[in-house]
Structure formats: C-alpha cells, structure tokens
C-alpha cells in the first residue's frame, strides 16, 4: 500500500514536533541529523552521511532525474519498500532521507536485536504519532531478512492501514528470505554496489571534509577503492586509517604512500561470500556457465573467487564432476575420468596443493568439446519410462535361470551379438508393441562426431536385417 505524501514541498497543517516515546529498539526523528552538530570524534562515514537524496552516490537509477524513487516522490506516493543491496551502498541513508522528503517520522529497528514485543512497541508508537500529529511513520527495519515468517507477517496489517511505510533493508535475496505476503505489499528496489566512480567521489568528499588530500599515489588510490569492494562505509573507514598515518619522509620531502605501503597500513577484509546463501549459488553458476561457454580464463577467475571466499574445494570438485557428465559428455569421454581423478587428487593432497589439480580440471573442461546429448537423452528416457509404466522386456532378452522360465520362452531366439557379423545382431530390445524411439542424438562436436557415424552404420544394418 502506498502512503500519500502530505505536500512534499510545503508545510502540512499537522504539528511537526517530535513525540518522545520510550523503547530502546526504536528512534523517531523528523529530519536527518545536522552534520554541523556532529562531534568530530564521530566516524568519517557518519560525518559524510548525505543530507539530500541527490547527494547519495552510486544509485542514479533510483535517485537520478528519472530514477524510480524520484518518480515516486514526484507523484506524491511512497509505497513500502525493500532495499536490497550489499553493505555500505546507502540503504540506511536513503531510508532516512525518504522520511524527511515525505514528511514522515523516522523510526528504526534492527532485526538482529528486536523481538515480537519490540515490534509491537514500534507499531504502537507509530499509531500514537499518527493520532497525535496526523503524520505517518517510516519504519526502517535493518536486516529484515533475519525476522522469521511469523514476525514478518506482523507487519502486514500496519502496512495495509497506512500506519507505517515499511522500508526494509536486506543483503539477502528477498525472493528467498522474505515471505510472499510481505513481498506482495512492498516494492523491491535493488541498490548497486558502488563502482569506482562513486568510490572516488566519496574520497573527494572526505578530502574536502578534512581539508587536505589523502597521502596516496594515484596507484594507491586505485588500490584503496578496489579494497573497498563496493562498500562506501568501509572505504571511508579505511580512509580514516590512512589519514591517521604520519607522512612518510624521503630526505627532506614528504612522499605519498604507494600500493605496497597501503597494504601494510590496512588489513584487508575477507571477500564477501556466504557459503549457504545467494552469493554461493551465484558464483557456482558463474563458474558453470563460464565452463559451458568454453572460457578458461573466466572459469579460473570464478574458481579462485570461490576459494578466496572460503568455499569447500570438495563442493567445487563435485560440481566439476557433474559438469563433465552433463555438459561435456561423450564429446570428450576422457573428461569424466579426469574429473574423478582430480577430485581424488584433492582428497589425497588437500589444500593448497590439491587445488592445482582442480584448476587443471577447470581448464580442461573449459576447452573440451561440449555436448549435453547424454543429459538430454537421460531426461527423455526418464520421461518415457514414466509414460510407459511397467511394460516388460521382450521374451528373447529376459533372464532364464530356471527350466520353467525357459519353457515359457524366456531367452528364446536371443542372438548373442559377439557371435554375429560385426558383433551386431540388430535385434529389438524395446518392449513388444512399443515403437523404437531415438533418445540419444549425438552432436557433430568432438568424439560424438565419430559416435554419430557409427550409429548411422548400425541403423542401416538394423534396417537391412529386418527387411
């Protein structure tokens, strides 16, 4: 449900004084804090928190002249939102500024520290503010994906009545982490990780704030942005560490820090990677599709990204074995044995030595001829088996271990192929009355080209022996 904004650019008739309400889990504010009142001991990231939506970096698709949020505000309607994006991309800042722009009280809770009773308290406070002032509340819920389904359902009546405009922030894919009822009442907006241009703009703002340039060479400046990994808050925290360093003297001159010195000043955080969440599946999908696209360089990159993120190499090995069967198949029949050998080599050697065997496998699978013909045939065979039910094999290929079975015709007239010309009898092996079906259709790539030629020859012989 959308909240009708009461005159975004004027003064509503309702009083605007804040209502002091108890509760440790919520705060209500009329406008974002004034940066000039912030103590200089505050972190640089907080001192530089944007005071206008136009100053938020890296989210032009939402806040630019034609951005989604800009159009919502211009239309005078602000729906409940789910802001989905990585850390340090501006979710909290945008929520605060939306409340100010839409003339809503701002209240904030964190799903990490809040429970059902604190949620009720937040809803009650929003009700009291609405009754006393006529102004609604923008309730910002950080890490909303950490609430369970019952807790998420508790938002629904208050969103529907318009008591609150819910703005939830999450780093997880909402499709997996939020229930359908809540998603149907909110609009999901994806925030970009900050690119180099946005990060560089943050560095310039930091320099203006402190009144001096960063003591970094151009190369070190690029390295600093790369180390931030799209996280603006982390970039500014690292910037504070750099600014706290004494200038480096070389003779009588002061010299800037280079990339090597920067690396000694800062401790680089681990690569963001959740082994049981969306990023896990995104990266294995990227590896799989790079292999399928025969790009060994991209495949090695995603393989390395997963290792750097702490992924279990055994999981990667299992997926590579699967790829060898599914996407390479009979186009290069050496791939599956090599995949098994690489997996065993890792088990024998462990990390890091065994990872080289997996890297070799990644390259081999990327450059190998590709065919999913066996995979397609297998799926078609499963479907056919379900459709045909319990049809029994023809009598001549049934097992006949007893005299009774032989008397019933089991195994009668079976042609032992090794005794036939070219070791091929051409007999029917499908159930009686069932037409022959072609399930496996080799490609003309790799070894399957030879397989197709042999199957063509056998088809001709089969036809000639049944005419």
XYZ file of C-alpha atoms in Angstrom, residues 86-431:
346
model
C 25.361 -5.056 -0.290
C 26.844 -3.394 2.778
C 27.781 0.275 2.577
C 25.708 1.129 -0.503
C 23.377 3.626 1.208
C 20.298 1.715 2.381
C 20.025 3.387 5.801
C 20.830 6.832 4.420
C 18.192 6.555 1.706
C 15.565 5.488 4.251
C 16.319 8.490 6.497
C 16.197 10.916 3.597
C 12.967 9.425 2.246
C 11.333 10.038 5.637
C 12.460 13.681 5.560
C 11.375 14.220 1.970
C 7.970 12.625 2.550
C 7.447 14.453 5.886
C 7.229 11.211 7.849
C 8.570 10.428 11.279
C 11.599 8.154 11.035
C 11.784 5.123 13.301
C 14.417 2.416 13.123
C 14.720 -1.106 14.471
C 17.170 -3.888 13.766
C 16.006 -7.442 13.238
C 19.220 -8.595 14.887
C 18.274 -7.124 18.283
C 14.455 -6.907 18.153
C 11.740 -9.388 19.081
C 7.963 -9.516 18.781
C 7.331 -7.313 21.834
C 9.626 -4.613 20.452
C 7.851 -4.811 17.102
C 4.512 -4.251 18.854
C 6.025 -1.296 20.694
C 7.178 0.210 17.364
C 3.688 -0.225 15.897
C 2.032 1.305 18.978
C 4.353 4.306 18.825
C 3.519 4.777 15.134
C -0.212 4.654 15.989
C 0.189 7.294 18.719
C 2.208 9.588 16.446
C -0.400 9.282 13.695
C -3.260 10.055 16.092
C -1.468 12.987 17.751
C 0.050 14.676 14.700
C -1.627 13.263 11.606
C 1.780 12.235 10.291
C 2.714 8.706 9.431
C 5.905 6.872 10.322
C 8.544 5.464 8.044
C 9.683 2.351 9.909
C 13.145 1.337 8.778
C 13.951 -2.305 9.539
C 17.606 -3.179 9.150
C 18.469 -6.793 8.293
C 14.769 -7.537 7.802
C 15.575 -10.977 6.412
C 16.547 -12.071 9.925
C 12.922 -11.939 11.084
C 11.130 -15.270 10.843
C 7.923 -15.679 8.835
C 5.605 -15.054 11.788
C 7.451 -11.854 12.647
C 7.312 -10.743 9.017
C 3.552 -11.345 8.986
C 3.137 -8.965 11.924
C 3.939 -6.020 9.614
C 1.053 -6.725 7.250
C -1.945 -5.050 8.975
C 0.040 -1.900 9.785
C 1.323 -1.613 6.218
C -2.172 -2.140 4.843
C -3.732 0.508 7.137
C -1.028 3.009 6.280
C 0.099 3.342 9.893
C 3.646 2.784 8.713
C 5.549 2.963 5.488
C 7.831 -0.031 5.823
C 11.340 0.284 4.423
C 13.246 -2.947 4.944
C 16.951 -3.315 4.237
C 18.481 -6.639 3.331
C 21.690 -8.003 1.913
C 19.932 -11.278 1.036
C 17.815 -12.072 -1.993
C 14.257 -11.125 -0.926
C 12.837 -13.961 -3.031
C 14.457 -16.429 -0.647
C 14.486 -14.545 2.648
C 11.092 -12.788 2.777
C 7.675 -14.400 2.654
C 5.329 -13.899 -0.265
C 2.710 -11.974 1.727
C 5.179 -9.283 2.738
C 6.765 -9.110 -0.722
C 3.346 -8.605 -2.324
C 2.873 -5.433 -0.251
C 6.303 -3.973 -0.913
C 8.260 -2.874 -3.929
C 11.759 -4.325 -4.137
C 14.483 -1.884 -5.187
C 17.977 -3.138 -5.953
C 20.875 -0.917 -4.867
C 24.112 -1.119 -6.828
C 27.431 -1.834 -5.211
C 29.439 1.357 -5.503
C 31.613 1.448 -8.618
C 34.999 3.151 -8.934
C 33.436 6.486 -9.940
C 31.184 6.555 -6.873
C 34.009 5.495 -4.554
C 36.322 8.160 -5.968
C 33.620 10.777 -5.344
C 33.463 9.632 -1.708
C 37.236 10.079 -1.421
C 36.946 13.625 -2.752
C 34.219 14.412 -0.224
C 36.416 13.024 2.535
C 39.299 15.247 1.420
C 37.035 18.303 1.445
C 35.786 17.370 4.909
C 39.253 17.026 6.451
C 40.731 19.882 4.444
C 43.692 18.025 2.965
C 44.375 15.429 0.270
C 44.955 11.793 1.022
C 48.691 10.986 1.139
C 48.368 8.372 -1.589
C 49.870 7.955 -5.026
C 47.365 7.583 -7.891
C 48.073 3.832 -7.954
C 47.480 3.530 -4.204
C 44.255 5.492 -4.555
C 43.017 2.956 -7.103
C 44.055 0.131 -4.761
C 42.143 1.720 -1.886
C 38.948 1.793 -3.951
C 39.493 -1.811 -5.014
C 39.940 -2.891 -1.393
C 36.587 -1.303 -0.515
C 34.873 -3.883 -2.756
C 31.890 -1.616 -3.460
C 31.323 -0.704 0.207
C 31.323 3.078 0.770
C 31.344 2.845 4.570
C 34.325 0.520 4.521
C 36.136 2.863 2.129
C 35.697 5.802 4.490
C 36.774 3.734 7.486
C 39.967 2.805 5.646
C 40.398 6.456 4.643
C 40.419 7.407 8.323
C 43.183 4.889 8.943
C 45.232 6.364 6.117
C 44.716 9.928 7.358
C 45.882 8.891 10.822
C 49.292 7.847 9.473
C 52.280 10.123 9.810
C 53.525 11.434 6.451
C 56.381 9.400 5.037
C 59.637 11.298 4.733
C 62.109 10.766 1.943
C 65.043 13.021 2.583
C 63.647 16.458 3.318
C 60.429 15.845 1.380
C 57.152 14.170 2.288
C 56.108 11.415 -0.097
C 52.778 9.736 -0.599
C 52.100 6.104 0.234
C 52.211 3.652 -2.663
C 50.210 0.419 -3.023
C 52.780 -1.617 -1.073
C 52.785 0.803 1.866
C 48.992 0.990 1.760
C 48.777 -2.782 2.116
C 50.871 -2.644 5.279
C 48.705 0.121 6.757
C 45.389 -1.587 6.130
C 44.225 -5.075 6.910
C 42.153 -6.279 4.009
C 38.857 -7.868 4.944
C 37.838 -11.290 3.593
C 35.945 -11.489 0.314
C 32.204 -11.224 0.900
C 30.847 -14.709 0.356
C 28.087 -16.674 2.065
C 28.609 -20.379 1.592
C 24.935 -21.208 2.161
C 23.203 -18.193 0.644
C 22.642 -16.476 -2.697
C 26.239 -15.478 -3.374
C 27.230 -19.130 -3.092
C 24.816 -20.073 -5.885
C 25.650 -17.001 -7.965
C 29.345 -17.862 -8.065
C 28.933 -21.569 -8.775
C 26.500 -20.587 -11.531
C 29.111 -18.183 -12.934
C 31.740 -20.946 -12.869
C 29.419 -23.462 -14.512
C 28.338 -21.078 -17.271
C 31.925 -19.938 -17.931
C 32.915 -23.582 -18.412
C 29.930 -24.172 -20.683
C 30.937 -21.077 -22.651
C 34.476 -22.507 -23.122
C 36.168 -19.561 -21.390
C 39.054 -20.946 -19.290
C 40.101 -17.509 -18.029
C 36.672 -16.578 -16.657
C 36.247 -20.084 -15.263
C 39.559 -19.868 -13.395
C 38.566 -16.462 -12.048
C 35.279 -17.704 -10.561
C 37.015 -20.828 -9.273
C 39.541 -18.611 -7.485
C 36.793 -16.292 -6.187
C 35.060 -19.222 -4.535
C 38.280 -20.446 -2.956
C 39.138 -16.958 -1.688
C 35.664 -16.739 -0.178
C 36.277 -19.898 1.827
C 34.283 -22.371 -0.258
C 34.980 -26.048 0.393
C 37.035 -27.304 -2.593
C 35.211 -30.642 -2.293
C 31.968 -28.917 -3.197
C 33.599 -27.380 -6.272
C 35.063 -30.782 -7.191
C 31.626 -32.405 -7.033
C 30.180 -29.728 -9.283
C 33.017 -30.197 -11.770
C 32.341 -33.945 -11.900
C 28.701 -33.139 -12.589
C 29.708 -30.697 -15.331
C 31.892 -33.336 -17.005
C 28.890 -35.634 -17.308
C 26.256 -33.016 -18.072
C 27.956 -30.525 -20.403
C 30.927 -32.386 -21.889
C 29.595 -35.917 -22.017
C 30.602 -38.071 -24.960
C 32.065 -35.129 -26.880
C 35.178 -35.755 -24.759
C 34.754 -39.028 -22.838
C 38.100 -38.510 -21.073
C 36.629 -35.634 -19.061
C 34.649 -37.649 -16.533
C 37.597 -39.902 -15.568
C 39.810 -36.791 -15.325
C 37.207 -35.112 -13.111
C 37.169 -38.121 -10.812
C 40.978 -38.216 -10.781
C 41.208 -34.507 -9.912
C 38.712 -34.969 -7.101
C 40.702 -37.908 -5.727
C 43.937 -35.933 -6.068
C 42.490 -33.177 -3.922
C 41.389 -35.702 -1.294
C 44.913 -37.121 -1.246
C 46.832 -33.840 -1.224
C 44.449 -31.425 0.492
C 44.864 -27.651 0.286
C 46.608 -25.849 -1.226
C 48.424 -28.477 -3.330
C 45.263 -30.347 -4.327
C 43.653 -27.187 -5.624
C 46.058 -27.218 -8.550
C 44.524 -30.494 -9.729
C 41.113 -28.849 -9.632
C 42.484 -25.840 -11.523
C 43.792 -28.190 -14.216
C 40.355 -29.782 -14.397
C 38.714 -26.362 -14.738
C 40.899 -25.543 -17.733
C 40.363 -28.977 -19.309
C 36.583 -28.759 -19.002
C 36.549 -25.218 -20.376
C 38.493 -26.097 -23.530
C 36.909 -29.537 -24.062
C 34.347 -30.118 -26.801
C 30.864 -29.763 -25.360
C 27.761 -31.887 -25.688
C 24.726 -32.263 -23.469
C 23.302 -35.008 -25.708
C 23.653 -37.660 -22.998
C 21.985 -35.349 -20.467
C 19.092 -34.633 -22.843
C 18.751 -38.327 -23.669
C 18.715 -39.246 -19.992
C 15.917 -36.792 -19.209
C 13.932 -38.011 -22.219
C 14.427 -41.638 -21.128
C 13.144 -40.855 -17.624
C 10.064 -39.187 -19.054
C 9.451 -42.105 -21.428
C 9.840 -44.584 -18.565
C 7.172 -42.739 -16.579
C 4.829 -42.698 -19.572
C 5.171 -46.381 -20.487
C 4.734 -47.677 -16.969
C 5.564 -51.350 -16.332
C 5.992 -52.764 -19.830
C 8.122 -55.898 -19.563
C 11.143 -56.679 -21.762
C 10.580 -58.826 -24.857
C 10.879 -62.550 -24.147
C 14.139 -63.093 -26.023
C 16.114 -60.809 -23.678
C 14.534 -61.883 -20.389
C 16.637 -63.756 -17.872
C 16.028 -67.529 -17.842
C 17.821 -69.112 -14.856
C 15.226 -71.929 -14.384
C 13.711 -74.641 -16.612
C 10.234 -73.204 -16.113
C 11.352 -69.836 -17.441
C 12.969 -71.475 -20.450
C 9.751 -73.433 -21.089
C 7.875 -70.136 -21.026
C 10.106 -68.824 -23.813
C 12.390 -66.639 -21.727
C 15.617 -66.109 -23.659
C 14.351 -67.987 -26.745
C 15.849 -66.833 -30.070
C 18.220 -64.450 -28.337
C 21.123 -63.636 -30.669
C 24.465 -63.373 -28.877
C 25.914 -60.298 -30.553
C 29.541 -61.396 -30.269
C 28.719 -64.349 -32.483
C 27.077 -62.206 -35.145
C 28.676 -60.455 -38.091
C 30.398 -57.257 -36.921
C 29.283 -58.276 -33.393
C 25.868 -56.781 -34.127
C 22.590 -58.710 -34.252
C 20.209 -55.800 -34.815
C 17.558 -57.365 -32.567
C 14.795 -55.358 -30.908
C 15.419 -54.525 -27.249
C 12.340 -52.357 -26.577
C 9.131 -53.869 -25.125
